[in-house]
PDB file of C-alpha atoms in Angstrom:
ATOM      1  CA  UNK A1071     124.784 127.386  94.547  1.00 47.00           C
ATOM      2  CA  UNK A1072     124.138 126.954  90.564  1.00 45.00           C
ATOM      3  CA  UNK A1073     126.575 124.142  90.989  1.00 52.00           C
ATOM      4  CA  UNK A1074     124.584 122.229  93.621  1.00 39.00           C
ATOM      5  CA  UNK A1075     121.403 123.069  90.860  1.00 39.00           C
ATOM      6  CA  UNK A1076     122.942 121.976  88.194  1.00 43.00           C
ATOM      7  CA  UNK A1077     124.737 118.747  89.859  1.00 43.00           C
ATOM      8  CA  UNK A1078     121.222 118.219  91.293  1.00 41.00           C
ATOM      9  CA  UNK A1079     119.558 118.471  87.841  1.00 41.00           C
ATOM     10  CA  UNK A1080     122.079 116.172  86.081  1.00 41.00           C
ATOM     11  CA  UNK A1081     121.554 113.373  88.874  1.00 43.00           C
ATOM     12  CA  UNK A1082     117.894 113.219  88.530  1.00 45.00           C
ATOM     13  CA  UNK A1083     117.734 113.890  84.939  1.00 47.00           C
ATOM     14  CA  UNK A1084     120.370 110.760  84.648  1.00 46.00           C
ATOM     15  CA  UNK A1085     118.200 108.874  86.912  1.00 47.00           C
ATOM     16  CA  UNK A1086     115.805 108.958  84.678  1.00 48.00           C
ATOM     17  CA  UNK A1087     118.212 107.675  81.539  1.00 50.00           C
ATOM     18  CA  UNK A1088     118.762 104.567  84.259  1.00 58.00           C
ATOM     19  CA  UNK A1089     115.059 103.147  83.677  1.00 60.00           C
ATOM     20  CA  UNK A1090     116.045  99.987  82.154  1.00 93.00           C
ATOM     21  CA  UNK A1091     112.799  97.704  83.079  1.00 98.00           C
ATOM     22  CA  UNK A1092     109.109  97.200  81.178  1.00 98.00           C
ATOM     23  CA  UNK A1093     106.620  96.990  83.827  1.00 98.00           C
ATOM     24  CA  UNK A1094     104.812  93.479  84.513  1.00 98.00           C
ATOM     25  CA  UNK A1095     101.594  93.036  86.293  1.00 98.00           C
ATOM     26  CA  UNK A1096      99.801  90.602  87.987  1.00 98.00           C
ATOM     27  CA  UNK A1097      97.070  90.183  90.628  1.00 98.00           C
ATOM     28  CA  UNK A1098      97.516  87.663  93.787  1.00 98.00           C
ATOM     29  CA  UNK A1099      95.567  86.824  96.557  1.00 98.00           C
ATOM     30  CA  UNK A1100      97.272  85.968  99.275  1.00 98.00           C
ATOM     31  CA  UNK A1101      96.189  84.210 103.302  1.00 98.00           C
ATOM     32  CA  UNK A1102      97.371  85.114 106.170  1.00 98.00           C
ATOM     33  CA  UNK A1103      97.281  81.889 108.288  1.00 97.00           C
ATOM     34  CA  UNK A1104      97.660  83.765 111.589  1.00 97.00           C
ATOM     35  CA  UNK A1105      94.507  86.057 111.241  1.00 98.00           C
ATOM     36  CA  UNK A1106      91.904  82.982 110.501  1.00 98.00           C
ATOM     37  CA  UNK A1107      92.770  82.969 107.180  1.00 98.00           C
ATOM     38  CA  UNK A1108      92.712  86.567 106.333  1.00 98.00           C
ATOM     39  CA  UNK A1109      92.549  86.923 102.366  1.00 98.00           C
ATOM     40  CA  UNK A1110      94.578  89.994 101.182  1.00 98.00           C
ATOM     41  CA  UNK A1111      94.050  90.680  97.590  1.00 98.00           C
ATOM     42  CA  UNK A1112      97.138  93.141  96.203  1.00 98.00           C
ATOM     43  CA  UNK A1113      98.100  94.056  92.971  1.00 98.00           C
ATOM     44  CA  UNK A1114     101.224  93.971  91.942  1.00 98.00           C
ATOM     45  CA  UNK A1115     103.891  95.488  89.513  1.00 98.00           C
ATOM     46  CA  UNK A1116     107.408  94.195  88.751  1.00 98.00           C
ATOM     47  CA  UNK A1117     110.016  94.834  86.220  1.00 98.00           C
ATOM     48  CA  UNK A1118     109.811  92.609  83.206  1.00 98.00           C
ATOM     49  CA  UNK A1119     111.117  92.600  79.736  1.00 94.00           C
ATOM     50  CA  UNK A1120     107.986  93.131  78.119  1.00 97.00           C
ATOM     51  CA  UNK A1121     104.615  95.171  79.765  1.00 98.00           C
ATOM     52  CA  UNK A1122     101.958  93.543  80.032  1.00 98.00           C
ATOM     53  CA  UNK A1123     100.005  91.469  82.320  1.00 98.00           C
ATOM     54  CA  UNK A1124     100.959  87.963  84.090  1.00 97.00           C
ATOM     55  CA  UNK A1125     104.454  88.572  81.672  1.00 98.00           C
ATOM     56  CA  UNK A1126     107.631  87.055  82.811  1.00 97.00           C
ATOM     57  CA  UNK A1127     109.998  88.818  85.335  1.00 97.00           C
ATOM     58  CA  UNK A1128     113.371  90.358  84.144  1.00 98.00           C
ATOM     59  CA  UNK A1129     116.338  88.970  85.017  1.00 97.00           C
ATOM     60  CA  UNK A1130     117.715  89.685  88.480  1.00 97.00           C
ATOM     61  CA  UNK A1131     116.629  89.810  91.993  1.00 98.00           C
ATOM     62  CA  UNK A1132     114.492  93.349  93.294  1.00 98.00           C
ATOM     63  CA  UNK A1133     113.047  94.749  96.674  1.00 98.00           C
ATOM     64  CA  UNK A1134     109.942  95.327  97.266  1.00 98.00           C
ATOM     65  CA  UNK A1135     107.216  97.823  98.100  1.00 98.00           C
ATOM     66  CA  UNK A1136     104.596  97.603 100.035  1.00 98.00           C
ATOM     67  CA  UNK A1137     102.257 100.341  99.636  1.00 98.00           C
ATOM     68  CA  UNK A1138      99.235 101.484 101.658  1.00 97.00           C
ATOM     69  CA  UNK A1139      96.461 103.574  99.798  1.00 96.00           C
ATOM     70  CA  UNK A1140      94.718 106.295 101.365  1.00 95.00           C
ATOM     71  CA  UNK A1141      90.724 106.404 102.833  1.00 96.00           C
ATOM     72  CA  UNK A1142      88.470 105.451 100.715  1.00 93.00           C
ATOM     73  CA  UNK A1143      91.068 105.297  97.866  1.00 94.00           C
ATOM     74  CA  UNK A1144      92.076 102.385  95.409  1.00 92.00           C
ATOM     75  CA  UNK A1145      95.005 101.539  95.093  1.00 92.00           C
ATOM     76  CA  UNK A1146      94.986 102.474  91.074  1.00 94.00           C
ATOM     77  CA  UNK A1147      95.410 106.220  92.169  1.00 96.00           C
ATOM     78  CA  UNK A1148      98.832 105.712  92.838  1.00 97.00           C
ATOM     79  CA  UNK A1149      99.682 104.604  89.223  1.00 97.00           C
ATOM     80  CA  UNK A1150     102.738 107.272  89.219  1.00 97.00           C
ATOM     81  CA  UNK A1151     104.167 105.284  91.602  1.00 97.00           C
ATOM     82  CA  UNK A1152     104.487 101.813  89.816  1.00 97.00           C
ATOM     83  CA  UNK A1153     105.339 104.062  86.723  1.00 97.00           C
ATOM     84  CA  UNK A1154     107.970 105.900  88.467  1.00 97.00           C
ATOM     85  CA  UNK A1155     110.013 102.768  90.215  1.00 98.00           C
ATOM     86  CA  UNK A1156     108.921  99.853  88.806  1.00 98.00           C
ATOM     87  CA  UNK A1157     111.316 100.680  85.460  1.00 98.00           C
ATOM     88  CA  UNK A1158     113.945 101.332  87.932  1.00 97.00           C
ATOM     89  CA  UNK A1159     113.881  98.005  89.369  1.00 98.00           C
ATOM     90  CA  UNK A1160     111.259  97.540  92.081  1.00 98.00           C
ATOM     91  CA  UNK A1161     108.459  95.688  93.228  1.00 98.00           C
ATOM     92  CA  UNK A1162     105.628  96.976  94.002  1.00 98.00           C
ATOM     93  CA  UNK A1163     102.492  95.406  95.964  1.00 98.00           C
ATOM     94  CA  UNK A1164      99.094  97.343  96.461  1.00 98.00           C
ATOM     95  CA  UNK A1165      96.788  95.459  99.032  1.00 98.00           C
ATOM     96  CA  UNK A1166      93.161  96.404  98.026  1.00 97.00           C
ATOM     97  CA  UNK A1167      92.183  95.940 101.819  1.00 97.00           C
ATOM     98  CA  UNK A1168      90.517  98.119 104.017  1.00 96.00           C
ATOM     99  CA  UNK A1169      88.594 100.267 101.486  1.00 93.00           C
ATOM    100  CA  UNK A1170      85.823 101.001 103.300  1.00 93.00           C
ATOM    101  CA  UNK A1171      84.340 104.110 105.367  1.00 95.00           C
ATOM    102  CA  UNK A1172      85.316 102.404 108.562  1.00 95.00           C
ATOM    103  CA  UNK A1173      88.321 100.963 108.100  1.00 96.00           C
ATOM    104  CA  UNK A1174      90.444  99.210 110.506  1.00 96.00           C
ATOM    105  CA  UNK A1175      93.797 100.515 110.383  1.00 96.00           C
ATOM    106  CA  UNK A1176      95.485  98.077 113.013  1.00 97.00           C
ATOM    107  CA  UNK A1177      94.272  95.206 110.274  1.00 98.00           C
ATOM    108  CA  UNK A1178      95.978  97.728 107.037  1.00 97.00           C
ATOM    109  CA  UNK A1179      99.447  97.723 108.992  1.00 97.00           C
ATOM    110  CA  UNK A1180      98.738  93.671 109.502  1.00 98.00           C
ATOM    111  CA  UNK A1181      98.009  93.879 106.114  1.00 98.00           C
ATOM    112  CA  UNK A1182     101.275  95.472 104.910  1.00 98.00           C
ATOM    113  CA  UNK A1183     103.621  93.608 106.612  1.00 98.00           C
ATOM    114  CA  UNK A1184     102.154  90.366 105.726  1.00 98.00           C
ATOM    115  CA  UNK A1185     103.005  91.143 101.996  1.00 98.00           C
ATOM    116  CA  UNK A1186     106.390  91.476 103.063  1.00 97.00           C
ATOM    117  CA  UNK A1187     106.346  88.094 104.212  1.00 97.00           C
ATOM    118  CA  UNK A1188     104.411  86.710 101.816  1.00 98.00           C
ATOM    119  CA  UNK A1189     106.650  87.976  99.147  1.00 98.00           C
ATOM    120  CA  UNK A1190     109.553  86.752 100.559  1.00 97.00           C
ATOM    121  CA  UNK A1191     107.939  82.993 100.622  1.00 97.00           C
ATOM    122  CA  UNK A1192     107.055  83.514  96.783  1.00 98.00           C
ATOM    123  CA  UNK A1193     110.810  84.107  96.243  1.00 97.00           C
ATOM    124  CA  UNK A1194     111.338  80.155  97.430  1.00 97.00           C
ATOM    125  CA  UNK A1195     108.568  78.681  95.525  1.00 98.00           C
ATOM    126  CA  UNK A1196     109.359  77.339  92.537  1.00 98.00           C
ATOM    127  CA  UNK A1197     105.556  77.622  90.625  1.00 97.00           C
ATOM    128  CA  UNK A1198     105.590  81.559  91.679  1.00 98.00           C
ATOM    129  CA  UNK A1199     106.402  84.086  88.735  1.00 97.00           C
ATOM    130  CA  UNK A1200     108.561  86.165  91.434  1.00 98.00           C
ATOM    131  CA  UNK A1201     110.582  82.922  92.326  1.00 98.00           C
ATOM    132  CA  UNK A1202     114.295  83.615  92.726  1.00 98.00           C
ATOM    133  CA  UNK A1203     113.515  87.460  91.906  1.00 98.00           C
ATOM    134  CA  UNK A1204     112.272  88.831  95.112  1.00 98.00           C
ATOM    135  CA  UNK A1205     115.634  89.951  97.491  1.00 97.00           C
ATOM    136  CA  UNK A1206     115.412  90.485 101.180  1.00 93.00           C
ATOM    137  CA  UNK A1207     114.707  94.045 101.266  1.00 94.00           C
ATOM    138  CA  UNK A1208     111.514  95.657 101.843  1.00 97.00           C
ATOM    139  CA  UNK A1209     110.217  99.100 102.688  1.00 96.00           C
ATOM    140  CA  UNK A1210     106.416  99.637 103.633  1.00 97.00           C
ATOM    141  CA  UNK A1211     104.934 102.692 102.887  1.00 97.00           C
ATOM    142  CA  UNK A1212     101.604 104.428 101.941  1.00 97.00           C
ATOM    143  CA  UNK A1213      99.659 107.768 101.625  1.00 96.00           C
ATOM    144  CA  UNK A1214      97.428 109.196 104.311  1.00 95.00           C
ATOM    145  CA  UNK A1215      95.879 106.374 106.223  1.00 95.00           C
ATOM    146  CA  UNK A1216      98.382 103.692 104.540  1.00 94.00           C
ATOM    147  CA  UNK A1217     100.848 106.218 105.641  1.00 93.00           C
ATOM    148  CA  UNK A1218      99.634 106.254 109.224  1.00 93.00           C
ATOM    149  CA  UNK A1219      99.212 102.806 109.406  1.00 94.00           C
ATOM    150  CA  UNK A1220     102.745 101.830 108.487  1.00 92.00           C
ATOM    151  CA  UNK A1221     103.533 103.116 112.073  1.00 92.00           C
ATOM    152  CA  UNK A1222     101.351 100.731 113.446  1.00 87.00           C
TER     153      UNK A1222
END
């Protein structure tokens, strides 16, 4: 047992050592054509060389995130997240959609997904920051409602 503790400890604690990446930011609205033109603002973070905001990408191609916020949350709550993966190589993508009391959660999964596609379009276009950086894997995930509405 203190071997599985210890072996447990050294993995995550050399995780950690494996952060390599600054984290970029930038903010991008993005349409869905399908849903009469839905507008989907989202915040995103992305490993770059230097922080900051609208910075260049590093080197190399990353999956994404898409991540749903809560009910009645922003999606700056969830800053450990970008802090915690981002360095490690990840994109992340916040929609700020669906913030309201009465939110439709059927429109949050649409939501979601869409920024899966829509990231993998800004990996082909050459006037994108994420162009060439963005690789075919995705995961969709959230917290509470964005949680829930992943399912959908």
């Amino acid at each position: 047992m203190l071997r599985l503790l210890f072996s447990f400890c050294l993995l995550t604690f050399s995780g950690s050592l494996l952060a390599q990446f600054q984290i970029g930011h930038t903010s991008i609205t993005f349409t869905d054509p399908s849903r009469n033109n839905r507008s989907i603002q989202t915040e995103i973070y992305y490993p770059a060389e230097l922080a900051g905001d609208q910075v260049p990408m590093a080197a190399g191609a990353f999956p994404v995130i898409s991540f749903g916020h809560g009910f009645v949350m922003v999606w700056s709550a969830y800053a450990n997240f970008w802090e915690t993966y981002v360095p490690q190589g990840y994109i992340l993508c916040f929609p700020k959609t669906e913030g309201t009391f009465s939110p439709s959660h059927t429109d949050f999964a649409k939501d979601l997904a869409f920024l899966c596609t829509a990231m993998e379009a800004e990996k082909t276009n050459p006037s994108s920051l994420f162009f060439e950086h963005v690789q075919s894997r995705y995961c969709v995930m959230g917290h509470s409602m964005g949680g829930g509405s992943t399912i959908l």
